[in-house]
Amino acid sequence: MHLKQTFPGVFIFLVSTLWASVAPAQWLNDEQAIMGTSVRVELWSDNKTEGRLVIAQVMAEMRRIDRLMSPFKADSALTKINNFAGSRPVKIGQELMNLIDKSLSISKKTKGAFDITFASAGFMYDFRQKKHPSKASLKQLLPSINYRHIQLNRSKQTIFFKDKNVKIDLGGIAKGYAVDLGIAILKKNNIQYGIVTAGGDSRILGDRKGRPWFVGIRDPRNRQGLVAKLPMRNEAISTSGDYERFFEENGVRYHHIISPKTGKSVGYMRSATVLGPDATTTDALSTSVFVLGARKGLNLINNMPKFEAVIIDNQGTMMYSNGFENLPPTDRSGAK
Ligand code: AMP
Ligand code: MG
């Protein structure tokens, strides 16, 4: 009786152990809507259960970043900063301190093209509701767009805005940062090959088992089309485009990348792609290059040895940074 009952259990245990040891290693993937965009993880794993757990950890990490940094969540740390830092120093954690500090250093490097205080006027845009600030409110809020208004106090762990109307938004850097955290989770779990993507920001760990990953650059005026496919290994890539969140009114395209000089959507570009070692930096730089425009943007990237850029201006002309000169033409175009 006793034997009869335990036998099936032991049998199932033995078969499943045997199966796990011979189960072929495989590519696993998952895609979820987080941070107002689509987050995708794909990795090669020797063990399906463990691989799935790693993917779940990455998704949980993305949700944590969203809870911390979303300007739309009433209880996020970022919302608290925007509500109070204009009137008194607000305590913030090490992580936000570091990312805001990194944003400020990119602001200096790009002569203010990247500026998280764009939100001082930027908060008045609502691309779903087709709303943009009036001329009068832009004029009133424009002086509050200036990263120099931000005061970080490292020893007291606080942030303070020298102008009471300042608001910040990390939308130009937070997705890349979250992607880097995702890759760190893959590494910690001994994954050798994988990709983590959040909207326009991706980072690749290793390669596609002996072959490069091919990452497409979207045609800014054709949702299904690609203008290039780039072979990549162990690298990050970010694209900023005027087609992600936008609406048109009286022939003007209002989209989510804002010139800190005018408080208006940048009109002279369609997309900017930046490649480099980490996604936090490529994310911030793709937004920066979009704002700087083709000439200044390429100049910036050509002076950064580990970074490359692909730019499409408002005429649809594609331009490449110097490091692409050695790429075979098939990798740049005709990959539709
Ligand atoms: P991305 O797609 O990475 O270029 O990010 C676009 C997001 O960056 C926007 O949705 C805004 O949240 C933010 N952003 C827009 N303009 C700027 C700017 N000039 N500097 C920094 N962040 C910006
Ligand atoms: Mg960006």
XYZ file of C-alpha atoms and ligand atoms in Angstrom:
360
model
C 0.000 0.000 0.000
C 2.675 2.390 1.103
C 4.899 1.499 -1.872
C 2.010 1.918 -4.270
C 1.445 5.478 -3.069
C 5.043 6.634 -3.127
C 6.020 4.982 -6.376
C 4.331 7.507 -8.702
C 5.855 10.395 -6.754
C 9.354 8.957 -6.871
C 8.884 8.093 -10.531
C 7.812 11.641 -11.421
C 10.687 13.040 -9.365
C 13.230 10.828 -11.149
C 11.847 11.578 -14.601
C 11.739 15.326 -13.983
C 15.288 15.366 -12.556
C 16.492 13.401 -15.540
C 14.599 15.723 -17.894
C 16.072 18.843 -16.253
C 19.571 17.459 -16.683
C 19.061 16.690 -20.368
C 16.650 19.579 -21.159
C 18.318 21.591 -23.874
C 19.572 25.078 -23.032
C 17.430 27.639 -24.771
C 16.519 31.257 -25.544
C 13.840 32.570 -23.192
C 12.043 35.874 -23.470
C 9.295 38.005 -21.989
C 7.775 41.391 -22.747
C 5.800 43.603 -20.339
C 4.378 47.148 -20.297
C 6.383 49.075 -17.656
C 7.583 52.725 -17.356
C 5.076 53.780 -20.016
C 6.834 51.625 -22.576
C 7.497 48.051 -23.573
C 10.196 46.208 -21.613
C 11.664 43.099 -23.218
C 14.216 40.623 -21.899
C 15.695 37.766 -23.910
C 18.426 35.487 -22.610
C 20.110 32.148 -23.138
C 19.731 29.836 -20.181
C 20.834 26.311 -19.343
C 17.865 25.952 -17.064
C 14.390 27.112 -17.991
C 13.142 27.624 -14.417
C 16.207 29.610 -13.383
C 16.162 31.617 -16.622
C 12.512 32.540 -16.060
C 13.330 33.663 -12.507
C 16.110 35.932 -13.795
C 13.704 37.527 -16.291
C 11.157 38.061 -13.490
C 13.854 39.760 -11.376
C 14.643 42.167 -14.214
C 10.947 43.035 -14.639
C 10.637 43.630 -10.869
C 13.660 45.943 -10.982
C 12.069 47.962 -13.818
C 8.900 48.340 -11.730
C 10.980 49.543 -8.760
C 12.622 52.229 -10.915
C 9.218 53.298 -12.227
C 7.836 53.630 -8.665
C 10.855 55.721 -7.677
C 11.219 57.961 -10.742
C 7.838 58.312 -12.409
C 6.643 61.932 -12.584
C 3.091 60.615 -13.024
C 2.865 58.608 -9.796
C 1.644 60.750 -6.888
C 3.743 58.815 -4.335
C 7.046 58.570 -6.255
C 10.212 60.141 -4.822
C 10.419 62.260 -7.978
C 6.934 63.705 -7.422
C 7.910 64.584 -3.847
C 10.978 66.430 -5.166
C 8.853 68.358 -7.680
C 6.304 69.271 -4.999
C 8.729 70.530 -2.347
C 12.305 71.147 -3.592
C 11.317 74.622 -4.858
C 10.635 75.727 -1.278
C 13.007 73.629 0.907
C 15.792 71.018 0.622
C 14.280 67.560 0.164
C 15.995 64.388 1.391
C 16.693 61.905 -1.373
C 18.301 58.479 -1.524
C 21.724 57.672 -2.918
C 20.338 56.211 -6.131
C 18.373 59.315 -7.178
C 21.266 61.503 -6.070
C 23.634 59.608 -8.372
C 21.323 59.658 -11.389
C 20.546 63.383 -10.993
C 24.276 64.027 -10.600
C 24.961 62.070 -13.799
C 22.230 64.104 -15.556
C 23.930 67.320 -14.452
C 27.290 66.184 -15.788
C 25.658 65.365 -19.168
C 24.085 68.849 -19.098
C 27.543 70.389 -18.726
C 29.009 68.181 -21.447
C 26.199 69.063 -23.897
C 26.139 72.776 -23.016
C 22.624 72.462 -21.651
C 21.058 70.475 -24.521
C 20.297 67.725 -22.016
C 18.487 69.329 -19.118
C 16.131 67.515 -16.741
C 14.604 70.897 -15.773
C 13.033 70.985 -19.254
C 10.037 69.714 -17.237
C 9.510 73.187 -15.705
C 7.639 73.930 -18.974
C 7.551 70.352 -20.251
C 4.930 69.331 -17.699
C 2.412 71.423 -19.659
C 2.583 69.081 -22.662
C 0.156 66.186 -22.785
C 0.639 64.211 -25.974
C -2.397 61.973 -25.430
C -4.709 64.899 -24.713
C -3.036 66.951 -27.493
C -2.155 69.795 -25.134
C 0.785 72.193 -25.311
C 1.690 75.313 -23.318
C 0.470 78.701 -24.567
C 2.981 81.343 -25.699
C 2.367 83.307 -22.499
C 2.963 80.388 -20.140
C 6.097 79.347 -22.060
C 7.472 82.848 -21.688
C 6.744 82.784 -17.976
C 8.228 79.299 -17.361
C 11.271 79.411 -19.659
C 13.621 81.002 -17.038
C 12.948 77.997 -14.793
C 14.512 75.653 -17.377
C 18.142 75.682 -16.302
C 20.025 72.797 -14.725
C 22.070 75.309 -12.696
C 18.978 75.844 -10.538
C 19.497 72.337 -9.111
C 21.497 72.159 -5.894
C 22.596 68.755 -4.654
C 24.025 68.436 -1.182
C 25.927 65.142 -1.003
C 26.721 65.204 2.702
C 23.145 66.055 3.715
C 21.685 63.920 0.886
C 19.295 66.665 -0.246
C 18.125 68.408 -3.402
C 16.992 72.024 -3.586
C 15.774 74.176 -6.517
C 16.994 77.764 -6.488
C 13.931 78.741 -8.550
C 10.556 77.847 -7.082
C 8.987 76.918 -10.432
C 11.568 74.269 -11.342
C 10.381 70.737 -12.077
C 12.526 67.811 -13.131
C 11.858 64.710 -15.233
C 14.283 61.824 -15.749
C 12.491 60.485 -18.866
C 15.600 61.076 -20.997
C 17.898 58.873 -18.879
C 15.874 56.582 -16.563
C 15.060 53.877 -19.123
C 18.716 53.463 -20.039
C 19.565 53.334 -16.340
C 16.932 50.636 -15.784
C 18.357 48.663 -18.737
C 21.838 48.790 -17.168
C 20.400 47.499 -13.873
C 18.723 44.700 -15.838
C 22.040 43.694 -17.443
C 23.682 43.730 -13.990
C 21.045 41.225 -12.826
C 21.806 38.979 -15.823
C 25.535 39.095 -15.044
C 24.993 38.376 -11.350
C 23.080 35.262 -12.329
C 25.869 34.063 -14.629
C 23.887 34.633 -17.819
C 26.340 35.006 -20.704
C 24.092 35.997 -23.599
C 21.113 38.305 -23.463
C 19.436 41.594 -24.327
C 17.396 43.983 -22.174
C 15.238 46.595 -23.913
C 13.047 49.400 -22.556
C 11.394 51.341 -25.385
C 14.203 52.856 -27.459
C 17.010 51.734 -25.137
C 18.738 48.353 -25.352
C 21.862 46.727 -24.055
C 23.374 43.479 -25.189
C 25.304 41.072 -23.009
C 27.768 38.962 -24.961
C 26.448 38.168 -28.416
C 23.897 35.830 -29.967
C 26.057 32.806 -29.266
C 28.851 33.367 -31.728
C 26.912 35.738 -33.994
C 26.253 39.448 -33.487
C 22.826 40.711 -32.508
C 21.307 42.851 -35.232
C 19.504 45.867 -33.819
C 17.297 47.849 -36.189
C 16.934 51.602 -36.422
C 13.329 52.404 -37.140
C 12.251 54.434 -40.145
C 10.869 57.564 -38.427
C 8.037 57.845 -40.938
C 7.096 54.175 -41.368
C 6.272 52.228 -38.193
C 7.041 48.877 -39.819
C 10.189 49.892 -41.708
C 13.850 49.947 -40.691
C 16.501 52.255 -42.141
C 19.470 50.245 -40.863
C 20.394 47.086 -39.002
C 23.506 47.318 -36.859
C 25.568 44.309 -35.793
C 26.220 44.529 -32.037
C 27.996 42.704 -29.226
C 28.392 43.749 -25.577
C 27.115 47.250 -26.281
C 24.210 49.608 -25.626
C 22.078 51.483 -28.165
C 19.478 54.222 -27.665
C 17.245 55.953 -30.151
C 15.316 59.170 -29.558
C 12.640 59.899 -32.145
C 9.960 62.479 -32.884
C 7.519 59.632 -33.637
C 7.322 58.121 -30.136
C 4.892 60.516 -28.490
C 3.494 63.319 -30.613
C 0.470 65.058 -32.099
C 0.055 67.568 -34.888
C -1.784 70.876 -34.813
C -1.914 73.404 -37.654
C 0.984 71.661 -39.402
C 3.207 71.752 -36.286
C 4.457 68.477 -34.828
C 4.428 68.584 -31.027
C 6.580 65.775 -29.637
C 8.329 64.814 -26.419
C 11.895 66.031 -27.004
C 12.090 69.631 -25.880
C 14.685 72.277 -26.564
C 15.682 73.803 -23.203
C 16.301 77.107 -25.038
C 12.747 77.485 -26.329
C 10.629 75.058 -24.297
C 9.311 73.774 -27.647
C 9.641 70.452 -29.476
C 12.825 70.268 -31.552
C 11.847 70.708 -35.208
C 15.056 69.977 -37.123
C 15.405 66.239 -36.401
C 13.513 62.969 -36.807
C 15.752 60.588 -34.885
C 19.079 60.280 -33.097
C 20.695 56.950 -32.242
C 23.734 56.592 -30.003
C 25.815 53.454 -29.404
C 28.223 53.026 -26.496
C 29.299 50.899 -23.545
C 26.355 51.572 -21.187
C 22.687 52.397 -21.682
C 22.445 55.168 -19.056
C 24.890 57.236 -21.095
C 23.578 56.288 -24.571
C 20.045 57.159 -23.397
C 21.038 60.621 -22.177
C 23.223 61.181 -25.243
C 20.552 60.192 -27.778
C 18.244 62.826 -26.274
C 21.168 65.297 -26.239
C 22.148 64.666 -29.875
C 18.505 65.068 -30.912
C 18.431 68.502 -29.242
C 21.886 69.533 -30.531
C 21.008 68.719 -34.156
C 23.141 67.023 -36.822
C 26.286 69.156 -36.871
C 26.776 69.800 -33.148
C 25.473 66.329 -32.258
C 27.956 64.517 -34.528
C 30.715 66.773 -33.309
C 29.951 65.800 -29.689
C 29.949 62.062 -30.466
C 33.050 62.219 -32.686
C 34.881 63.559 -29.655
C 33.775 60.646 -27.439
C 35.962 57.654 -28.365
C 33.644 54.831 -27.270
C 30.453 56.273 -28.778
C 28.923 56.372 -32.257
C 25.791 58.017 -33.631
C 23.314 57.724 -36.497
C 21.209 60.781 -37.190
C 18.161 61.377 -39.383
C 17.331 65.041 -39.884
C 13.967 66.567 -40.771
C 14.654 66.054 -44.501
C 15.162 62.317 -43.930
C 18.937 62.567 -44.557
C 20.974 59.977 -42.646
C 24.341 60.890 -41.158
C 26.902 58.746 -39.353
C 29.656 59.474 -36.852
C 33.251 58.743 -37.892
C 33.496 55.229 -36.439
C 30.969 53.898 -38.952
C 33.318 54.494 -41.874
C 34.595 50.913 -41.754
C 31.191 49.252 -41.636
C 30.197 47.377 -44.801
C 27.351 49.172 -46.613
C 25.008 46.175 -46.162
C 25.012 46.746 -42.416
C 23.927 50.341 -42.831
C 21.132 50.139 -45.312
C 19.002 47.869 -47.441
C 18.089 45.973 -44.302
C 14.358 46.748 -44.516
P 14.337 59.690 -25.143
O 13.288 58.927 -25.869
O 15.315 58.886 -24.403
O 14.971 60.753 -25.956
O 13.600 60.453 -23.974
C 12.652 61.421 -24.235
C 12.238 61.918 -22.911
O 13.300 62.724 -22.375
C 11.039 62.789 -22.949
O 9.859 62.038 -22.883
C 11.270 63.641 -21.713
O 10.844 62.947 -20.565
C 12.777 63.790 -21.648
N 13.293 65.017 -22.283
C 12.739 65.765 -23.282
N 13.541 66.791 -23.626
C 14.640 66.701 -22.816
C 15.836 67.486 -22.681
N 16.077 68.551 -23.450
N 16.735 67.082 -21.746
C 16.515 66.005 -20.957
N 15.407 65.237 -21.045
C 14.482 65.576 -21.966
Mg 17.342 59.198 -24.377
